[in-house]
Short mmCIF file of C-alpha atoms and ligand atoms in Angstrom, two decimals:
data_model
loop_
_atom_site.label_atom_id
_atom_site.label_comp_id
_atom_site.label_asym_id
_atom_site.label_seq_id
_atom_site.Cartn_x
_atom_site.Cartn_y
_atom_site.Cartn_z
CA MET U 13 5.00 11.67 21.93
CA ASN U 14 4.92 8.11 21.55
CA ASP U 15 8.19 6.69 22.51
CA ARG U 16 8.10 4.45 19.50
CA ILE U 17 8.31 7.40 17.38
CA ARG U 18 11.88 8.60 16.50
CA THR U 19 12.37 12.10 14.86
CA ASP U 20 16.11 11.63 14.00
CA VAL U 21 15.62 8.83 11.58
CA ALA U 22 13.36 9.46 8.24
CA HIS U 23 10.33 6.75 8.29
CA ASN U 24 8.83 5.58 5.05
CA ALA U 25 5.11 6.51 6.24
CA ARG U 26 6.14 10.16 7.10
CA VAL U 27 8.49 10.83 3.78
CA TRP U 28 5.52 9.19 1.87
CA ASN U 29 3.06 11.94 3.76
CA TYR U 30 5.67 14.28 2.68
CA TRP U 31 5.68 13.60 -1.27
CA LEU U 32 1.79 13.36 -1.16
CA GLY U 33 1.99 17.25 -0.07
CA GLY U 34 0.88 16.25 3.72
CA LYS U 35 2.03 18.00 7.00
CA ASP U 36 2.43 15.04 8.96
CA ASN U 37 6.35 14.51 8.76
CA TYR U 38 9.40 15.96 10.58
CA PRO U 39 12.32 17.58 9.11
CA VAL U 40 14.29 14.53 8.81
CA ASP U 41 11.82 13.14 6.56
CA ARG U 42 11.42 16.21 4.31
CA ALA U 43 15.41 16.54 3.90
CA VAL U 44 15.22 12.94 3.42
CA GLY U 45 12.26 13.20 0.59
CA ASP U 46 14.29 16.03 -0.75
CA GLN U 47 17.37 14.15 -1.37
CA VAL U 48 15.60 11.22 -2.85
CA THR U 49 13.58 13.70 -4.96
CA ALA U 50 17.08 14.89 -6.52
CA PHE U 51 17.93 11.12 -7.43
CA TYR U 52 15.04 10.28 -8.66
CA PRO U 53 12.72 13.44 -9.71
CA SER U 54 9.38 11.47 -10.06
CA ILE U 55 9.01 10.06 -6.72
CA GLY U 56 6.57 12.41 -6.00
CA GLU U 57 4.37 11.53 -9.34
CA VAL U 58 5.02 8.03 -8.22
CA ALA U 59 3.14 8.68 -4.77
CA ARG U 60 0.31 10.51 -6.54
CA ALA U 61 -0.17 7.93 -9.25
CA ASP U 62 -0.72 4.97 -6.49
CA ARG U 63 -3.02 6.86 -4.60
CA ALA U 64 -4.82 7.42 -7.63
CA PHE U 65 -4.48 3.63 -8.64
CA LEU U 66 -5.77 2.95 -5.31
CA GLY U 67 -9.13 4.94 -5.46
CA ARG U 68 -9.97 3.19 -8.69
CA ALA U 69 -8.88 0.19 -7.75
CA VAL U 70 -11.19 0.08 -4.81
CA THR U 71 -14.22 2.01 -6.77
CA HIS U 72 -14.21 -1.00 -9.07
CA LEU U 73 -14.21 -3.63 -6.44
CA ALA U 74 -16.99 -2.02 -4.59
CA ALA U 75 -18.89 -0.63 -7.60
CA GLU U 76 -18.60 -3.39 -10.43
CA ALA U 77 -17.29 -6.49 -8.30
CA GLY U 78 -19.47 -6.07 -5.13
CA VAL U 79 -16.78 -6.25 -2.60
CA ARG U 80 -17.87 -5.04 0.64
CA GLN U 81 -14.88 -6.27 2.75
CA PHE U 82 -11.36 -4.60 2.50
CA LEU U 83 -8.05 -5.53 4.47
CA ASP U 84 -5.67 -2.76 3.56
CA ILE U 85 -2.31 -3.44 4.94
CA GLY U 86 0.64 -0.65 4.70
CA THR U 87 -2.19 1.74 5.06
CA GLY U 88 0.08 4.94 5.64
CA LEU U 89 -1.00 8.07 7.25
CA PRO U 90 -4.29 9.61 6.57
CA THR U 91 -4.55 11.41 3.50
CA ALA U 92 -7.57 12.29 0.85
CA ASP U 93 -9.58 9.63 -0.14
CA ASN U 94 -8.42 6.52 2.62
CA THR U 95 -9.54 3.10 1.38
CA HIS U 96 -12.51 3.14 3.64
CA GLU U 97 -14.05 6.79 2.40
CA VAL U 98 -13.42 5.44 -1.33
CA ALA U 99 -15.26 2.22 -0.83
CA GLN U 100 -18.00 3.64 1.43
CA ARG U 101 -18.80 6.20 -1.41
CA VAL U 102 -19.98 3.78 -3.58
CA ALA U 103 -21.27 1.05 -0.50
CA PRO U 104 -21.80 2.48 2.89
CA ASP U 105 -22.01 -0.72 4.49
CA ALA U 106 -18.18 -1.46 3.55
CA ARG U 107 -16.22 -2.60 6.35
CA ILE U 108 -12.02 -1.74 6.17
CA VAL U 109 -9.31 -3.25 8.66
CA TYR U 110 -6.01 -0.80 8.52
CA VAL U 111 -2.65 -2.27 9.22
CA ASP U 112 0.63 -0.31 9.43
CA ASN U 113 3.41 -0.93 12.01
CA ASP U 114 4.61 2.67 12.14
CA PRO U 115 3.80 4.54 15.42
CA ILE U 116 3.27 7.66 13.98
CA VAL U 117 0.55 5.94 11.78
CA LEU U 118 -0.92 4.66 14.93
CA THR U 119 -1.20 7.97 16.46
CA HIS U 120 -2.86 9.17 13.34
CA ALA U 121 -5.41 6.26 13.31
CA ARG U 122 -8.76 7.81 14.74
CA ALA U 123 -8.75 10.04 11.32
CA LEU U 124 -9.22 6.55 9.65
CA LEU U 125 -12.24 5.22 11.89
CA THR U 126 -14.40 7.92 10.65
CA GLY U 127 -16.52 5.72 8.54
CA THR U 128 -20.42 5.35 7.88
CA PRO U 129 -22.63 4.36 10.81
CA GLU U 130 -23.78 1.25 8.53
CA GLY U 131 -20.03 0.09 7.87
CA ARG U 132 -17.14 -0.52 10.01
CA THR U 133 -13.45 0.37 10.00
CA GLU U 134 -10.75 -0.54 12.40
CA TYR U 135 -7.13 -0.03 12.46
CA VAL U 136 -4.64 -2.86 13.91
CA ASP U 137 -0.75 -2.05 14.38
CA ALA U 138 1.06 -5.00 13.50
CA ASP U 139 3.78 -6.22 11.06
CA ALA U 140 3.36 -7.39 7.59
CA HIS U 141 6.34 -10.58 8.57
CA ALA U 142 3.23 -11.57 10.91
CA PRO U 143 0.28 -12.24 8.50
CA GLU U 144 -1.03 -14.84 10.65
CA ARG U 145 -1.77 -11.96 13.64
CA ILE U 146 -3.13 -9.87 10.83
CA VAL U 147 -5.47 -12.83 9.82
CA ALA U 148 -6.59 -13.04 13.51
CA ALA U 149 -7.01 -9.45 13.95
CA ALA U 150 -8.94 -8.65 10.94
CA ALA U 151 -11.23 -11.52 11.53
CA ALA U 152 -12.89 -9.45 14.74
CA THR U 153 -13.98 -6.95 12.08
CA LEU U 154 -14.49 -8.88 8.73
CA ASP U 155 -16.45 -12.28 7.75
CA LEU U 156 -13.50 -14.08 6.46
CA SER U 157 -16.04 -16.73 4.68
CA ARG U 158 -16.97 -13.64 2.57
CA PRO U 159 -14.80 -12.05 -0.16
CA VAL U 160 -12.15 -9.39 1.09
CA ALA U 161 -10.01 -7.46 -1.22
CA VAL U 162 -6.43 -7.73 0.47
CA MET U 163 -4.57 -4.36 -0.35
CA MET U 164 -0.92 -4.12 -0.38
CA LEU U 165 0.03 -0.85 -2.12
CA GLY U 166 3.81 0.08 -1.74
CA ILE U 167 4.91 -2.61 1.15
CA LEU U 168 5.76 -5.65 -0.12
CA ASN U 169 8.88 -3.54 -1.25
CA PHE U 170 9.76 -3.23 2.53
CA VAL U 171 9.68 -7.32 2.96
CA LEU U 172 13.60 -7.53 1.67
CA ASP U 173 13.37 -11.55 1.18
CA THR U 174 11.30 -12.38 -2.22
CA GLU U 175 10.00 -15.75 -0.82
CA GLU U 176 8.86 -14.26 2.40
CA ALA U 177 6.99 -11.72 0.74
CA ARG U 178 5.21 -14.66 -1.69
CA SER U 179 4.50 -16.47 1.41
CA ILE U 180 3.08 -13.27 3.19
CA VAL U 181 0.82 -13.12 0.28
CA ARG U 182 -0.04 -16.75 0.14
CA THR U 183 -0.77 -16.58 3.58
CA LEU U 184 -3.05 -13.98 3.47
CA MET U 185 -5.03 -14.97 0.71
CA ALA U 186 -5.38 -18.89 1.68
CA ALA U 187 -7.25 -17.00 4.44
CA VAL U 188 -10.21 -15.63 2.64
CA PRO U 189 -12.80 -17.21 -0.01
CA SER U 190 -12.81 -17.47 -3.44
CA GLY U 191 -14.15 -14.59 -5.19
CA SER U 192 -11.45 -12.37 -2.95
CA TYR U 193 -8.82 -9.93 -4.58
CA LEU U 194 -5.49 -9.13 -4.28
CA VAL U 195 -4.39 -5.24 -4.73
CA LEU U 196 -0.61 -4.99 -5.52
CA THR U 197 1.40 -1.85 -6.07
CA HIS U 198 5.26 -2.02 -6.19
CA PRO U 199 8.32 0.20 -7.53
CA THR U 200 10.82 -1.42 -9.82
CA LEU U 201 13.96 -0.78 -11.78
CA GLU U 202 12.21 -2.04 -14.92
CA PRO U 203 13.44 0.16 -17.75
CA GLU U 204 9.99 -0.33 -19.53
CA LEU U 205 8.50 1.60 -16.91
CA GLY U 206 11.41 4.26 -16.78
CA GLY U 207 12.67 3.10 -13.38
CA GLU U 208 16.51 3.10 -13.62
CA GLY U 209 16.51 6.29 -11.63
CA ASN U 210 15.00 4.43 -8.74
CA LYS U 211 18.39 2.60 -8.30
CA ALA U 212 20.39 5.51 -6.73
CA ALA U 213 17.48 6.51 -4.91
CA MET U 214 16.76 3.31 -3.38
CA ALA U 215 20.40 3.03 -2.22
CA PHE U 216 20.32 6.31 -0.55
CA TRP U 217 17.27 5.50 1.39
CA ASN U 218 19.01 2.60 2.79
CA GLU U 219 21.69 4.45 4.12
CA ASN U 220 19.43 7.18 5.23
CA ALA U 221 16.24 5.78 6.19
CA THR U 222 13.86 3.11 7.69
CA PRO U 223 12.38 0.63 6.56
CA PRO U 224 15.28 -0.73 4.09
CA ILE U 225 13.27 -1.23 0.57
CA THR U 226 13.97 -3.09 -2.55
CA ALA U 227 12.66 -3.15 -6.01
CA ARG U 228 11.14 -5.99 -8.14
CA ASP U 229 11.22 -6.77 -11.58
CA ARG U 230 7.94 -7.74 -13.80
CA ALA U 231 8.48 -11.57 -13.10
CA GLU U 232 8.92 -11.30 -9.35
CA PHE U 233 6.12 -8.84 -9.36
CA VAL U 234 3.86 -11.33 -11.43
CA SER U 235 4.91 -14.34 -8.94
CA PHE U 236 2.46 -12.56 -6.05
CA LEU U 237 -0.39 -13.02 -8.12
CA ASP U 238 0.31 -16.71 -8.60
CA GLY U 239 -2.60 -18.62 -9.12
CA LEU U 240 -5.14 -15.68 -9.28
CA ASP U 241 -7.04 -14.32 -12.38
CA VAL U 242 -5.64 -10.71 -13.01
CA LEU U 243 -8.14 -8.73 -13.86
CA GLU U 244 -7.41 -6.34 -17.49
CA PRO U 245 -5.34 -4.67 -18.07
CA GLY U 246 -3.07 -7.04 -16.50
CA VAL U 247 0.30 -6.07 -14.80
CA VAL U 248 1.41 -2.49 -16.01
CA SER U 249 2.37 0.85 -14.44
CA CYS U 250 -0.45 1.70 -11.84
CA ALA U 251 -0.91 4.86 -13.75
CA ARG U 252 -1.55 2.86 -16.80
CA TRP U 253 -4.35 0.46 -14.63
CA ARG U 254 -7.58 1.83 -16.24
CA PRO U 255 -7.11 5.63 -16.08
CA ALA U 256 -9.67 8.09 -16.32
CA SER U 257 -7.91 9.58 -19.36
CA ALA U 258 -5.49 8.77 -22.16
CA ALA U 259 -3.04 11.17 -20.60
CA GLY U 260 -1.01 10.61 -17.42
CA HIS U 261 2.49 9.52 -17.40
CA THR U 262 3.91 5.91 -16.78
CA VAL U 263 5.77 5.49 -13.45
CA ALA U 264 7.84 2.94 -11.95
CA GLN U 265 5.49 1.49 -10.02
CA PHE U 266 4.08 -2.04 -10.83
CA GLY U 267 0.24 -1.98 -10.53
CA ALA U 268 -2.44 -4.99 -10.68
CA VAL U 269 -5.37 -6.53 -9.18
CA GLY U 270 -5.83 -10.13 -9.32
CA ARG U 271 -9.10 -12.08 -8.22
CA LYS U 272 -8.93 -15.48 -6.65
CA PRO U 273 -10.67 -17.91 -8.33
C1 LIG G 321 4.67 3.71 0.74
S1 LIG G 321 3.89 3.53 2.26
C2 LIG G 321 1.96 3.60 1.02
C3 LIG G 321 0.99 3.53 1.63
C4 LIG G 321 -0.09 3.62 0.91
N1 LIG G 321 -0.38 1.85 1.06
C5 LIG G 321 -0.52 4.08 -0.35
O1 LIG G 321 -0.40 2.99 -1.30
O2 LIG G 321 -0.67 5.36 -0.23
C6 LIG G 321 4.09 2.06 2.55
C7 LIG G 321 3.37 1.83 4.36
O3 LIG G 321 3.88 0.69 4.65
C8 LIG G 321 4.14 0.47 5.79
N2 LIG G 321 4.89 -0.55 6.10
C9 LIG G 321 6.49 -0.55 5.94
N3 LIG G 321 6.58 -2.04 6.38
C10 LIG G 321 5.77 -2.41 7.33
C11 LIG G 321 5.51 -3.70 7.80
N4 LIG G 321 6.35 -4.70 7.93
N5 LIG G 321 4.00 -4.04 8.35
C12 LIG G 321 3.22 -3.13 8.19
N6 LIG G 321 3.58 -2.00 7.58
C13 LIG G 321 4.80 -1.23 7.14
C14 LIG G 321 4.91 2.00 6.45
O4 LIG G 321 4.76 2.09 7.48
C15 LIG G 321 4.20 2.62 5.21
O5 LIG G 321 2.92 3.59 5.83
#
């Protein structure tokens, strides 16, 4: 086993996998996952809504906006409909660079590298706190003179300092040209999205699991999209971003897609 993998402390990538019904997790992850669910019963629904948003956003960008390059930071463990599968279903020549810093995601990365012969997929073991390194590594696979969809789903919440989180986004978006996109999801305590239950759950998480997490309010989330043209329907619960049907709940996870003018 990779000696960076700790089985005595719950890790976000593995607990997220547990909430999504995956098998790549340990007893400690399932125990913490169940306790968080006791504080915040809709967390499984949040995880599923986030993945469904990823599918709709990537499909839109590949099919309608003509994007052929995706930089998916905070990838998570392989699951159904990973970014390359969604993108390459529409555009077999799409290129995808995945980035995560969790050692277990690294050990499963091969499952993310099974793209089409026309396209390319690459995996980079890197930390979002070092965006320059991510840009340099991505440049080996992506043509950074052409539009890129930078995807940060459920990851800026692990950058606890909001100014640093903004700076990371600015660095990444400065490295890609006009016509590029930023795809974001982020948990919130906002009552308008029913997020109050997140508070106790996050406090529990921060005492019992890693990495530590924070929620952000609407104004903070909107600030990550500064300088971008936000696509309709704007900043909403990720479950309400161009939903396939009018049914479906609001979850306490903001979602938005912005285009670099
Ligand atoms: C909540 S999961 C989201 C996974 C996927 N993006 C999704 O939306 O389903 C967050 C992922 O971010 C990764 N992550 C957390 N902090 C990170 C950091 N500083 N650098 C890189 N990845 C990080 C975790 O390992 C985990 O796989």
